[in-house]
Short mmCIF file of C-alpha atoms and ligand atoms in Angstrom, two decimals:
data_model
loop_
_atom_site.label_atom_id
_atom_site.label_comp_id
_atom_site.label_asym_id
_atom_site.label_seq_id
_atom_site.Cartn_x
_atom_site.Cartn_y
_atom_site.Cartn_z
CA UNK A 205 -165.46 5.18 -206.18
CA UNK A 206 -163.87 2.12 -207.75
CA UNK A 207 -164.88 2.70 -211.37
CA UNK A 208 -161.89 4.26 -213.06
CA UNK A 209 -163.87 6.82 -215.15
CA UNK A 210 -161.39 6.42 -218.00
CA UNK A 211 -162.66 6.80 -221.54
CA UNK A 212 -163.30 3.21 -222.55
CA UNK A 213 -160.26 1.32 -223.81
CA UNK A 214 -157.84 3.43 -221.76
CA UNK A 215 -156.22 2.02 -218.62
CA UNK A 216 -153.14 3.95 -217.44
CA UNK A 217 -152.64 7.26 -215.63
CA UNK A 218 -149.50 9.36 -215.37
CA UNK A 219 -148.52 11.65 -212.50
CA UNK A 220 -147.24 14.85 -214.13
CA UNK A 221 -145.54 15.94 -210.93
CA UNK A 222 -145.51 19.76 -210.50
CA UNK A 223 -146.37 20.42 -214.15
CA UNK A 224 -148.12 23.73 -214.95
CA UNK A 225 -151.77 23.52 -216.06
CA UNK A 226 -150.94 25.10 -219.43
CA UNK A 227 -148.31 22.41 -220.08
CA UNK A 228 -150.65 19.57 -219.06
CA UNK A 229 -153.35 20.87 -221.40
CA UNK A 230 -150.84 20.84 -224.25
CA UNK A 231 -149.56 17.39 -223.28
CA UNK A 232 -153.10 15.96 -223.33
CA UNK A 233 -153.59 17.22 -226.87
CA UNK A 234 -150.16 16.48 -228.38
CA UNK A 235 -149.24 13.24 -226.61
CA UNK A 236 -151.44 11.65 -223.93
CA UNK A 237 -154.66 11.62 -225.97
CA UNK A 238 -153.07 10.16 -229.15
CA UNK A 239 -151.00 7.62 -227.15
CA UNK A 240 -154.04 6.19 -225.34
CA UNK A 241 -153.45 7.39 -221.77
CA UNK A 242 -156.50 7.36 -219.52
CA UNK A 243 -155.58 10.35 -217.41
CA UNK A 244 -153.25 12.56 -215.43
CA UNK A 245 -152.75 12.82 -211.67
CA UNK A 246 -152.07 16.52 -211.13
CA UNK A 247 -150.29 18.12 -208.17
CA UNK A 248 -152.51 19.76 -205.52
CA UNK A 249 -154.32 22.66 -207.27
CA UNK A 250 -155.33 24.53 -204.11
CA UNK A 251 -153.63 27.52 -202.49
CA UNK A 252 -150.54 26.55 -200.51
CA UNK A 253 -147.63 27.89 -198.50
CA UNK A 254 -144.66 29.64 -200.09
CA UNK A 255 -141.61 28.18 -198.34
CA UNK A 256 -138.33 30.05 -198.66
CA UNK A 257 -136.11 27.88 -196.44
CA UNK A 258 -135.24 25.60 -198.13
CA UNK A 259 -136.02 27.57 -201.26
CA UNK A 260 -139.38 26.65 -202.79
CA UNK A 261 -139.35 22.89 -202.11
CA UNK A 262 -141.79 20.67 -204.04
CA UNK A 263 -143.49 19.77 -200.77
CA UNK A 264 -144.81 23.27 -200.04
CA UNK A 265 -147.90 22.12 -202.00
CA UNK A 266 -148.69 19.64 -199.25
CA UNK A 267 -149.24 22.55 -196.84
CA UNK A 268 -152.65 24.01 -197.76
CA UNK A 269 -153.62 27.61 -196.99
CA UNK A 270 -157.09 27.57 -198.64
CA UNK A 271 -159.14 25.77 -201.29
CA UNK A 272 -158.83 28.54 -203.87
CA UNK A 273 -157.48 27.10 -207.10
CA UNK A 274 -154.37 29.31 -207.17
CA UNK A 275 -151.14 27.34 -206.94
CA UNK A 276 -147.63 27.01 -208.22
CA UNK A 277 -149.08 25.24 -211.28
CA UNK A 278 -151.31 28.11 -212.26
CA UNK A 279 -154.59 29.95 -211.85
CA UNK A 280 -158.19 28.78 -211.57
CA UNK A 281 -158.80 29.88 -215.17
CA UNK A 282 -155.82 27.87 -216.38
CA UNK A 283 -156.95 24.86 -214.34
CA UNK A 284 -160.47 24.99 -215.79
CA UNK A 285 -159.13 25.34 -219.34
CA UNK A 286 -156.81 22.34 -218.81
CA UNK A 287 -159.66 20.13 -217.61
CA UNK A 288 -161.77 21.04 -220.66
CA UNK A 289 -158.99 20.51 -223.15
CA UNK A 290 -157.87 17.25 -221.61
CA UNK A 291 -161.42 15.88 -221.50
CA UNK A 292 -161.81 16.88 -225.18
CA UNK A 293 -158.61 14.90 -225.88
CA UNK A 294 -160.18 11.89 -224.06
CA UNK A 295 -157.81 12.32 -221.11
CA UNK A 296 -159.13 12.55 -217.56
CA UNK A 297 -157.81 14.73 -214.69
CA UNK A 298 -157.37 13.23 -211.20
CA UNK A 299 -156.67 15.77 -208.46
CA UNK A 300 -154.29 15.19 -205.54
CA UNK A 301 -156.53 16.23 -202.64
CA UNK A 302 -154.82 17.30 -199.40
CA UNK A 303 -157.63 17.29 -196.84
CA UNK A 304 -156.14 15.90 -193.64
CA UNK A 305 -154.35 19.07 -192.64
CA UNK A 306 -153.31 22.66 -193.34
CA UNK A 307 -149.82 24.22 -192.98
CA UNK A 308 -147.18 23.36 -190.38
CA UNK A 309 -145.59 26.75 -189.76
CA UNK A 310 -145.47 30.41 -190.67
CA UNK A 311 -147.93 33.23 -191.22
CA UNK A 312 -148.56 35.61 -194.06
CA UNK A 313 -150.30 34.98 -197.34
CA UNK A 314 -150.43 31.86 -199.53
CA UNK A 315 -150.06 31.47 -203.30
CA UNK A 316 -153.60 32.85 -203.76
CA UNK A 317 -153.16 35.86 -201.50
CA UNK A 318 -155.17 34.47 -198.56
CA UNK A 319 -154.04 35.38 -195.06
CA UNK A 320 -153.09 32.60 -192.68
CA UNK A 321 -151.48 32.20 -189.29
CA UNK A 322 -150.42 28.63 -188.55
CA UNK A 323 -149.79 29.11 -184.85
CA UNK A 324 -153.34 30.51 -184.30
CA UNK A 325 -154.77 27.95 -186.73
CA UNK A 326 -156.44 30.70 -188.71
CA UNK A 327 -156.93 30.35 -192.45
CA UNK A 328 -159.01 33.27 -193.72
CA UNK A 329 -159.44 31.92 -197.25
CA UNK A 330 -161.60 28.95 -196.10
CA UNK A 331 -162.23 30.18 -193.33
CA UNK A 332 -160.94 27.83 -190.61
CA UNK A 333 -160.22 28.81 -187.02
CA UNK A 334 -158.73 26.98 -184.04
CA UNK A 335 -162.15 25.34 -183.45
CA UNK A 336 -161.72 23.34 -186.66
CA UNK A 337 -158.58 21.48 -185.62
CA UNK A 338 -157.67 18.49 -183.48
CA UNK A 339 -155.61 18.53 -180.31
CA UNK A 340 -152.21 20.11 -180.56
CA UNK A 341 -150.21 16.86 -180.44
CA UNK A 342 -147.52 15.34 -182.68
CA UNK A 343 -147.50 11.89 -184.23
CA UNK A 344 -144.48 10.15 -182.80
CA UNK A 345 -145.80 6.63 -182.32
CA UNK A 346 -147.23 4.96 -185.45
CA UNK A 347 -148.51 2.09 -183.25
CA UNK A 348 -151.02 4.41 -181.57
CA UNK A 349 -154.03 4.62 -183.90
CA UNK A 350 -155.56 7.63 -182.13
CA UNK A 351 -152.32 9.54 -182.39
CA UNK A 352 -151.84 8.70 -186.07
CA UNK A 353 -155.30 9.98 -186.89
CA UNK A 354 -155.87 12.82 -184.44
CA UNK A 355 -152.42 14.35 -184.12
CA UNK A 356 -150.13 16.31 -186.42
CA UNK A 357 -148.30 14.53 -189.25
CA UNK A 358 -144.82 16.12 -189.42
CA UNK A 359 -146.21 19.20 -187.66
CA UNK A 360 -149.12 19.81 -190.08
CA UNK A 361 -152.19 21.33 -188.36
CA UNK A 362 -154.63 18.44 -188.19
CA UNK A 363 -158.19 19.16 -189.30
CA UNK A 364 -161.10 17.95 -187.13
CA UNK A 365 -162.79 15.89 -189.81
CA UNK A 366 -165.44 14.80 -187.32
CA UNK A 367 -166.90 18.32 -187.51
CA UNK A 368 -169.76 18.91 -189.91
CA UNK A 369 -168.43 22.34 -190.84
CA UNK A 370 -165.00 20.98 -191.78
CA UNK A 371 -166.52 18.15 -193.81
CA UNK A 372 -168.66 20.62 -195.70
CA UNK A 373 -165.74 22.91 -196.50
CA UNK A 374 -163.76 19.97 -197.88
CA UNK A 375 -166.73 18.66 -199.83
CA UNK A 376 -167.30 22.15 -201.27
CA UNK A 377 -163.71 22.11 -202.51
CA UNK A 378 -163.99 18.67 -204.10
CA UNK A 379 -167.42 19.52 -205.60
CA UNK A 380 -165.95 22.69 -207.09
CA UNK A 381 -163.37 20.51 -208.85
CA UNK A 382 -166.07 18.06 -209.95
CA UNK A 383 -168.11 20.87 -211.44
CA UNK A 384 -165.06 21.91 -213.48
CA UNK A 385 -164.93 18.38 -214.94
CA UNK A 386 -162.32 16.41 -212.98
CA UNK A 387 -162.78 12.64 -212.99
CA UNK A 388 -161.60 11.77 -209.49
CA UNK A 389 -159.06 12.16 -206.72
CA UNK A 390 -155.83 10.85 -205.27
CA UNK A 391 -156.51 11.44 -201.59
CA UNK A 392 -153.43 12.30 -199.54
CA UNK A 393 -152.55 10.87 -196.11
CA UNK A 394 -155.64 8.64 -195.67
CA UNK A 395 -153.91 6.67 -192.91
CA UNK A 396 -154.20 9.85 -190.87
CA UNK A 397 -157.98 10.11 -191.29
CA UNK A 398 -160.68 7.85 -189.78
CA UNK A 399 -162.34 5.79 -192.55
CA UNK A 400 -165.72 6.93 -191.17
CA UNK A 401 -164.81 10.60 -191.57
CA UNK A 402 -163.60 10.01 -195.14
CA UNK A 403 -166.83 8.18 -195.93
CA UNK A 404 -168.87 11.07 -194.55
CA UNK A 405 -166.99 13.50 -196.80
CA UNK A 406 -167.30 11.33 -199.93
CA UNK A 407 -171.04 10.97 -199.27
CA UNK A 408 -171.35 14.75 -199.76
CA UNK A 409 -169.85 14.60 -203.28
CA UNK A 410 -171.87 15.40 -206.39
CA UNK A 411 -171.82 13.09 -209.42
CA UNK A 412 -169.32 13.99 -212.14
CA UNK A 413 -170.08 16.73 -214.64
CA UNK A 414 -172.57 15.46 -217.26
CA UNK A 415 -170.79 17.36 -220.04
CA UNK A 416 -168.26 14.52 -220.05
CA UNK A 417 -169.64 11.71 -217.87
CA UNK A 418 -172.83 9.66 -217.76
CA UNK A 419 -175.51 10.78 -215.28
CA UNK A 420 -174.81 9.69 -211.70
CA UNK A 421 -171.13 8.80 -212.33
CA UNK A 422 -169.11 8.76 -209.12
CA UNK A 423 -165.55 10.09 -209.00
CA UNK A 424 -162.76 7.52 -209.20
CA UNK A 425 -160.87 7.68 -205.91
CA UNK A 426 -157.51 6.27 -204.94
CA UNK A 427 -156.63 6.62 -201.30
CA UNK A 428 -153.03 6.99 -200.17
CA UNK A 429 -152.27 4.56 -197.33
CA UNK A 430 -148.70 3.32 -196.85
CA UNK A 431 -149.12 -0.21 -195.56
CA UNK A 432 -146.32 -2.68 -196.00
CA UNK A 433 -147.80 -5.13 -193.51
CA UNK A 434 -147.25 -5.32 -189.76
CA UNK A 435 -148.64 -1.86 -188.90
CA UNK A 436 -151.70 -1.18 -186.74
CA UNK A 437 -153.53 0.48 -189.65
CA UNK A 438 -154.09 -1.61 -192.75
CA UNK A 439 -154.86 -0.64 -196.35
CA UNK A 440 -157.92 -2.93 -196.32
CA UNK A 441 -159.67 -0.55 -193.88
CA UNK A 442 -160.03 1.81 -196.86
CA UNK A 443 -160.92 -0.45 -199.80
CA UNK A 444 -164.65 0.33 -199.54
CA UNK A 445 -163.72 3.96 -200.22
CA UNK A 446 -162.10 3.37 -203.60
CA UNK A 447 -158.78 1.93 -204.67
CA UNK A 448 -155.88 2.08 -202.24
CA UNK A 449 -152.17 2.55 -203.03
CA UNK A 450 -150.31 -0.79 -202.78
CA UNK A 451 -146.80 0.07 -201.59
CA UNK A 452 -145.68 -3.55 -201.29
CA UNK A 453 -145.78 -3.70 -205.08
CA UNK A 454 -143.03 -1.07 -205.62
CA UNK A 455 -140.81 -2.72 -203.02
CA UNK A 456 -141.09 -6.19 -204.56
CA UNK A 457 -140.73 -5.06 -208.17
CA UNK A 458 -137.74 -2.94 -207.17
CA UNK A 459 -136.09 -5.89 -205.48
CA UNK A 460 -136.72 -8.21 -208.42
CA UNK A 461 -135.26 -5.92 -211.07
CA UNK A 462 -132.33 -5.10 -208.81
CA UNK A 463 -131.74 -8.90 -208.82
CA UNK A 464 -132.33 -9.33 -205.08
CA UNK A 465 -134.57 -12.23 -206.07
CA UNK A 466 -135.17 -13.92 -209.39
CA UNK A 467 -137.55 -12.54 -211.96
CA UNK A 468 -139.21 -15.92 -212.41
CA UNK A 469 -140.89 -15.37 -209.00
CA UNK A 470 -142.86 -12.36 -210.26
CA UNK A 471 -145.42 -14.50 -212.06
CA UNK A 472 -147.83 -14.52 -209.10
CA UNK A 473 -147.23 -10.99 -207.78
CA UNK A 474 -150.46 -9.65 -206.27
CA UNK A 475 -152.99 -11.20 -203.89
CA UNK A 476 -150.81 -14.31 -203.50
CA UNK A 477 -148.18 -12.02 -201.95
CA UNK A 478 -150.63 -10.68 -199.36
CA UNK A 479 -151.28 -7.58 -201.45
CA UNK A 480 -154.73 -6.01 -201.90
CA UNK A 481 -157.24 -7.59 -204.28
CA UNK A 482 -156.32 -6.63 -207.85
CA UNK A 483 -159.52 -4.60 -208.32
CA UNK A 484 -158.74 -2.55 -205.20
CA UNK A 485 -155.07 -1.81 -205.79
CA UNK A 486 -153.40 1.25 -207.34
CA UNK A 487 -149.84 0.25 -208.32
CA UNK A 488 -146.69 2.06 -209.43
CA UNK A 489 -142.93 1.42 -209.61
CA UNK A 490 -142.14 4.68 -207.80
CA UNK A 491 -144.04 7.77 -206.64
CA UNK A 492 -143.07 11.39 -205.95
CA UNK A 493 -142.23 10.50 -202.31
CA UNK A 494 -140.40 7.18 -202.43
CA UNK A 495 -138.32 8.11 -205.49
CA UNK A 496 -136.52 10.61 -203.22
CA UNK A 497 -136.56 8.74 -199.89
CA UNK A 498 -139.81 10.22 -198.51
CA UNK A 499 -142.96 8.23 -197.65
CA UNK A 500 -141.49 4.82 -197.01
CA UNK A 501 -138.89 5.04 -199.77
CA UNK A 502 -135.70 3.02 -199.51
CA UNK A 503 -132.81 1.73 -201.52
CA UNK A 504 -135.01 -0.87 -203.26
CA UNK A 505 -137.21 1.66 -205.08
CA UNK A 506 -136.31 1.94 -208.77
CA UNK A 507 -136.41 5.35 -210.43
CA UNK A 508 -135.25 7.10 -213.61
CA UNK A 509 -131.79 7.17 -212.04
CA UNK A 510 -131.52 3.47 -213.05
CA UNK A 511 -133.03 3.72 -216.52
CA UNK A 512 -132.19 0.18 -217.65
CA UNK A 513 -133.91 -1.61 -214.76
CA UNK A 514 -136.58 1.07 -214.47
CA UNK A 515 -137.81 0.59 -218.05
CA UNK A 516 -138.03 -3.14 -217.54
CA UNK A 517 -139.86 -2.73 -214.24
CA UNK A 518 -142.41 -0.31 -215.68
CA UNK A 519 -142.86 -2.54 -218.74
CA UNK A 520 -143.44 -5.52 -216.45
CA UNK A 521 -146.00 -3.60 -214.37
CA UNK A 522 -147.87 -2.51 -217.49
CA UNK A 523 -147.83 -6.02 -218.97
CA UNK A 524 -148.92 -7.86 -215.79
CA UNK A 525 -152.66 -7.89 -215.04
CA UNK A 526 -152.40 -6.91 -211.35
CA UNK A 527 -153.92 -3.61 -210.20
CA UNK A 528 -154.65 -0.22 -211.76
CA UNK A 529 -151.37 1.30 -212.97
CA UNK A 530 -149.85 4.76 -212.54
CA UNK A 531 -146.68 5.96 -214.25
CA UNK A 532 -144.42 8.58 -212.61
CA UNK A 533 -143.20 11.60 -214.58
CA UNK A 534 -140.52 13.37 -212.56
CA UNK A 535 -138.37 16.45 -212.39
CA UNK A 536 -134.66 16.10 -211.84
CA UNK A 537 -132.85 16.61 -208.61
CA UNK A 538 -129.22 15.73 -208.79
CA UNK A 539 -127.66 14.80 -205.47
CA UNK A 540 -124.16 14.69 -206.95
CA UNK A 541 -124.65 18.36 -207.88
CA UNK A 542 -125.54 19.22 -204.29
CA UNK A 543 -129.28 19.15 -204.86
CA UNK A 544 -131.43 17.61 -202.15
CA UNK A 545 -134.65 15.67 -201.79
CA UNK A 546 -136.55 18.93 -201.34
CA UNK A 547 -135.64 20.42 -204.79
CA UNK A 548 -138.67 21.98 -206.40
CA UNK A 549 -139.56 21.86 -210.12
CA UNK A 550 -137.30 23.49 -212.74
CA UNK A 551 -137.86 27.22 -212.38
CA UNK A 552 -136.96 30.52 -213.94
CA UNK A 553 -135.12 33.14 -211.91
CA UNK A 554 -138.41 34.66 -210.72
CA UNK A 555 -139.38 31.27 -209.18
CA UNK A 556 -142.11 30.49 -211.70
CA UNK A 557 -142.11 26.92 -212.99
CA UNK A 558 -140.39 26.33 -216.31
CA UNK A 559 -142.41 25.38 -219.36
CA UNK A 560 -141.84 21.81 -220.47
CA UNK A 561 -139.91 21.86 -223.76
CA UNK A 562 -139.13 19.00 -226.13
CA UNK A 563 -136.16 18.01 -228.33
CA UNK A 564 -136.74 16.87 -231.88
CA UNK A 565 -137.14 13.25 -230.77
CA UNK A 566 -139.99 14.23 -228.47
CA UNK A 567 -137.96 13.88 -225.25
CA UNK A 568 -138.18 16.51 -222.54
CA UNK A 569 -135.53 19.15 -221.78
CA UNK A 570 -134.72 21.53 -218.97
CA UNK A 571 -134.93 19.22 -215.95
CA UNK A 572 -138.20 17.52 -216.86
CA UNK A 573 -137.59 13.76 -217.03
CA UNK A 574 -140.82 12.71 -218.77
CA UNK A 575 -140.48 8.97 -218.16
CA UNK A 576 -143.92 8.68 -219.77
CA UNK A 577 -142.40 9.79 -223.09
CA UNK A 578 -139.60 7.23 -223.08
CA UNK A 579 -140.54 5.09 -226.11
CA UNK A 580 -140.42 1.81 -224.14
CA UNK A 581 -142.81 3.15 -221.51
CA UNK A 582 -145.18 5.01 -223.85
CA UNK A 583 -145.61 1.93 -226.05
CA UNK A 584 -146.41 -0.25 -223.08
CA UNK A 585 -149.39 1.99 -222.32
CA UNK A 586 -150.87 0.83 -225.63
CA UNK A 587 -149.95 -2.77 -224.70
CA UNK A 588 -151.95 -2.52 -221.47
CA UNK A 589 -154.96 -1.09 -223.29
CA UNK A 590 -154.87 -3.94 -225.83
CA UNK A 591 -154.33 -6.56 -223.09
CA UNK A 592 -157.10 -5.27 -220.80
CA UNK A 593 -159.25 -8.06 -219.39
CA UNK A 594 -157.09 -10.83 -220.89
CA UNK A 595 -155.55 -13.50 -218.62
CA UNK A 596 -151.84 -14.04 -218.10
CA UNK A 597 -150.96 -17.11 -220.21
CA UNK A 598 -148.04 -18.78 -221.95
CA UNK A 599 -145.70 -18.13 -219.06
CA UNK A 600 -142.05 -18.90 -219.69
CA UNK A 601 -139.03 -18.53 -217.43
CA UNK A 602 -135.55 -19.97 -217.72
CA UNK A 603 -135.41 -20.57 -213.96
CA UNK A 604 -133.64 -17.25 -213.45
CA UNK A 605 -134.05 -13.76 -214.84
CA UNK A 606 -135.59 -14.35 -218.25
CA UNK A 607 -139.37 -14.32 -218.36
CA UNK A 608 -142.10 -14.11 -220.99
CA UNK A 609 -145.89 -14.23 -221.02
CA UNK A 610 -148.92 -13.39 -223.09
CA UNK A 611 -152.13 -11.61 -222.24
CA UNK A 612 -154.57 -14.03 -223.82
CA UNK A 613 -154.15 -13.81 -227.59
CA UNK A 614 -153.74 -10.05 -227.65
CA UNK A 615 -150.19 -9.27 -226.58
CA UNK A 616 -146.91 -10.90 -225.62
CA UNK A 617 -143.86 -9.68 -223.72
CA UNK A 618 -140.41 -11.13 -223.00
CA UNK A 619 -137.89 -9.65 -220.57
CA UNK A 620 -134.23 -10.54 -220.14
CA UNK A 621 -132.72 -9.17 -216.92
CA UNK A 622 -129.64 -11.40 -216.86
CA UNK A 623 -126.21 -9.79 -216.50
CA UNK A 624 -124.71 -12.31 -218.91
CA UNK A 625 -126.98 -14.57 -220.91
CA UNK A 626 -128.84 -13.89 -224.11
CA UNK A 627 -132.41 -14.96 -224.59
CA UNK A 628 -132.65 -16.84 -227.88
CA UNK A 629 -135.51 -19.32 -227.92
CA UNK A 630 -138.65 -20.41 -229.62
CA UNK A 631 -141.49 -19.46 -227.27
CA UNK A 632 -145.26 -19.94 -227.39
CA UNK A 633 -146.77 -16.46 -227.72
CA UNK A 634 -150.51 -17.11 -227.74
CA UNK A 635 -150.71 -14.86 -230.80
CA UNK A 636 -152.28 -15.67 -234.15
CA UNK A 637 -149.93 -16.51 -237.04
CA UNK A 638 -148.40 -13.46 -238.64
CA UNK A 639 -145.76 -10.80 -238.55
CA UNK A 640 -145.67 -8.37 -235.64
CA UNK A 641 -143.68 -5.35 -234.63
CA UNK A 642 -141.89 -5.20 -231.30
CA UNK A 643 -143.37 -2.00 -229.87
CA UNK A 644 -140.50 -1.36 -227.50
CA UNK A 645 -137.63 -1.23 -230.01
CA UNK A 646 -139.80 0.57 -232.56
CA UNK A 647 -143.29 0.84 -233.99
CA UNK A 648 -145.35 0.13 -237.07
CA UNK A 649 -144.85 2.91 -239.64
CA UNK A 650 -146.32 2.65 -243.15
CA UNK A 651 -146.70 -1.11 -242.77
CA UNK A 652 -143.07 -1.63 -241.69
CA UNK A 653 -141.53 -2.21 -238.24
CA UNK A 654 -139.01 0.50 -237.36
CA UNK A 655 -137.64 -1.86 -234.66
CA UNK A 656 -137.48 -5.63 -234.50
CA UNK A 657 -140.04 -7.69 -236.40
CA UNK A 658 -141.22 -11.00 -234.98
CA UNK A 659 -142.79 -13.85 -236.94
CA UNK A 660 -145.33 -16.06 -235.21
CA UNK A 661 -145.75 -19.47 -236.91
CA UNK A 662 -148.94 -21.51 -237.29
CA UNK A 663 -148.50 -23.05 -233.80
CA UNK A 664 -148.26 -19.61 -232.18
CA UNK A 665 -144.52 -20.03 -231.63
CA UNK A 666 -141.96 -17.30 -232.35
CA UNK A 667 -138.18 -17.10 -232.17
CA UNK A 668 -137.45 -14.47 -229.54
CA UNK A 669 -134.02 -12.90 -229.22
CA UNK A 670 -132.93 -10.43 -226.53
CA UNK A 671 -129.25 -9.90 -225.90
CA UNK A 672 -128.19 -9.06 -222.36
CA UNK A 673 -125.36 -7.05 -223.92
CA UNK A 674 -127.54 -4.55 -225.71
CA UNK A 675 -127.30 -1.36 -223.76
CA UNK A 676 -129.84 -1.15 -222.31
CA UNK A 677 -131.10 -4.64 -223.13
CA UNK A 678 -134.37 -4.14 -224.87
CA UNK A 679 -137.35 -5.89 -223.30
CA UNK A 680 -139.28 -7.37 -226.13
CA UNK A 681 -142.96 -6.93 -226.80
CA UNK A 682 -145.39 -7.71 -229.50
CA UNK A 683 -148.72 -6.31 -230.19
CA UNK A 684 -151.28 -6.93 -232.90
CA UNK A 685 -150.38 -4.71 -235.82
CA UNK A 686 -152.65 -1.69 -235.85
CA UNK A 687 -154.73 -1.38 -239.01
C1 ARE B 885 -141.98 18.84 -194.67
C2 ARE B 885 -140.61 18.49 -194.02
C3 ARE B 885 -140.79 18.04 -192.58
C4 ARE B 885 -141.51 19.16 -191.82
C5 ARE B 885 -142.83 19.47 -192.52
C6 ARE B 885 -143.57 20.61 -191.87
O1 ARE B 885 -140.01 17.45 -194.79
O2 ARE B 885 -139.53 17.82 -192.02
O3 ARE B 885 -141.79 18.74 -190.49
O4 ARE B 885 -142.58 19.83 -193.88
O5 ARE B 885 -142.80 21.76 -191.89
C7 ARE B 885 -144.71 15.94 -198.07
C8 ARE B 885 -143.25 15.62 -197.78
C9 ARE B 885 -142.88 15.92 -196.35
C10 ARE B 885 -143.27 17.38 -196.04
C11 ARE B 885 -144.77 17.49 -196.22
C12 ARE B 885 -145.32 18.87 -195.90
O6 ARE B 885 -143.02 14.24 -198.02
O7 ARE B 885 -141.48 15.75 -196.19
O8 ARE B 885 -142.85 17.70 -194.74
O9 ARE B 885 -145.06 17.23 -197.62
O10 ARE B 885 -144.75 19.85 -196.70
C13 ARE B 885 -146.28 9.25 -193.90
C14 ARE B 885 -147.76 9.40 -194.24
C15 ARE B 885 -147.99 9.55 -195.74
C16 ARE B 885 -147.12 10.69 -196.31
C17 ARE B 885 -145.68 10.36 -195.97
C18 ARE B 885 -144.72 11.43 -196.50
O11 ARE B 885 -148.49 8.27 -193.73
O12 ARE B 885 -149.37 9.87 -195.94
O13 ARE B 885 -145.52 10.25 -194.54
N1 ARE B 885 -147.36 10.91 -197.75
C19 ARE B 885 -148.21 12.04 -198.21
C20 ARE B 885 -147.67 12.72 -199.46
C21 ARE B 885 -146.41 13.50 -199.13
C22 ARE B 885 -146.74 14.63 -198.18
C23 ARE B 885 -147.80 14.28 -197.20
C24 ARE B 885 -148.45 13.08 -197.20
C25 ARE B 885 -148.27 15.37 -196.29
O14 ARE B 885 -147.48 11.78 -200.50
O15 ARE B 885 -145.80 14.02 -200.29
O16 ARE B 885 -145.53 14.98 -197.42
O17 ARE B 885 -149.29 16.05 -197.03
C26 ARE B 885 -143.74 4.72 -192.62
C27 ARE B 885 -145.26 4.83 -192.31
C28 ARE B 885 -145.93 5.79 -193.30
C29 ARE B 885 -145.20 7.14 -193.31
C30 ARE B 885 -143.72 6.90 -193.68
C31 ARE B 885 -142.92 8.19 -193.68
O18 ARE B 885 -143.57 4.05 -193.89
O19 ARE B 885 -145.89 3.57 -192.42
O20 ARE B 885 -147.28 5.99 -192.91
O21 ARE B 885 -145.80 7.95 -194.33
O22 ARE B 885 -143.14 6.00 -192.70
O23 ARE B 885 -142.93 8.76 -192.42
CA1 CA B 886 -155.75 13.56 -189.03
#
């Protein structure tokens, strides 16, 4: 479950949070494929609750009603079409799988029309009955392992994953997705499931669909476990089951770019900071929870609300060799306009999700943030592909908040996060002699750089200039010119 299943040469996934399947299919073809993205993490595709108080929060999708592929993002047919079109565009689909629990309250029908009654633990669309759930207890002590894994997370009916029947129903769901051509899974709430139960479920999975993957290919799995050290359940209990989310990474990168400690310290971020081994970690600057104060979020997490620091932080993550990287692509909630952390995706009056529309610079409109389309972030996806497998070399720091490094001889980045203090220095870049385009301030078009050009001399040295006054200061990157 560790092999990323990307098309070769692609290394980065983007979470298109709450996007509709029809929009994701289009985005694979018009942007993600051409820009070299490996894949998309999609929101849970299975039938879920419709919550009306508060009105249609984003988190209703974390309250499953059945495993029918009928959700706020679209129908089964639309999902299947998306997977095909994205695979054809060389872009993989990774499904957010919510398998620890069902809904927390209410009765009626879900987004796919299946009847459910939370109190009786009956979910006709699967079907599950009260026999398929754990004891009716709440998690209120995270130091009690049995409680964390066998009781209800924020009231959500906790599935008895020790039961063969339940394991089979979940495996049927995941195998259905595999047969449609998905490449893997982000598995929700793994801390709340026994590693042995998860292993038993994964062992029932079929290899990926041979239309797009080699025979016997296993799904790529990244397990969600929030472990910042000091808890009774550690992320390393799950690393044999695929990659595991490394939440210490977002905290530390957030602190560094908020200038709570100096950027020069980031050189060794990773194992040396008690984080997971690089080949076991899934890293990100923010996710759909911690960007809005859920799931271990706090004031250190950087988001699109601080675009200047955020761009630098994402660029740093994509340039640094540690971990497998995921970019967040958000929808807006605006607290100063009275909107809360529960705000769902941009919607029309009839509650259906708005189509993602673009302005003539290719930036998103209508409440879709599309961080992945910000030029500085999109170009760094290419940087990571080009740098893949190359060591971090030619490190420079000025002792404070200016840093630079190369990835072998393939790519070079410099970042200036000083409040006052320009970077203007000759630096070793590791690159071969020649002229290069900075891919953050522009790109190579018809043999010319639309942004800054950088000349590397015969010793591999280049004069690098980044003003701290430019607004936002532009982190500086080079990449081999594309033929
Ligand atoms: C919502 C309401 C609740 C209400 C519940 C049921 O907010 O008040 O009780 O509905 O009616 C998401 C939202 C939740 C939402 C839930 C269900 O974030 O707010 O509840 O959907 O609709 C723990 C888990 C971790 C989990 C985080 C959120 O360990 O797995 O909590 N993250 C995943 C997803 C979430 C999702 C769920 C799980 C549930 O990414 O989006 O919840 O499917 C410390 C601990 C962590 C703990 C963290 C927060 O850091 O170490 O383990 O994370 O605190 O409690
Ligand atoms: Ca559980």
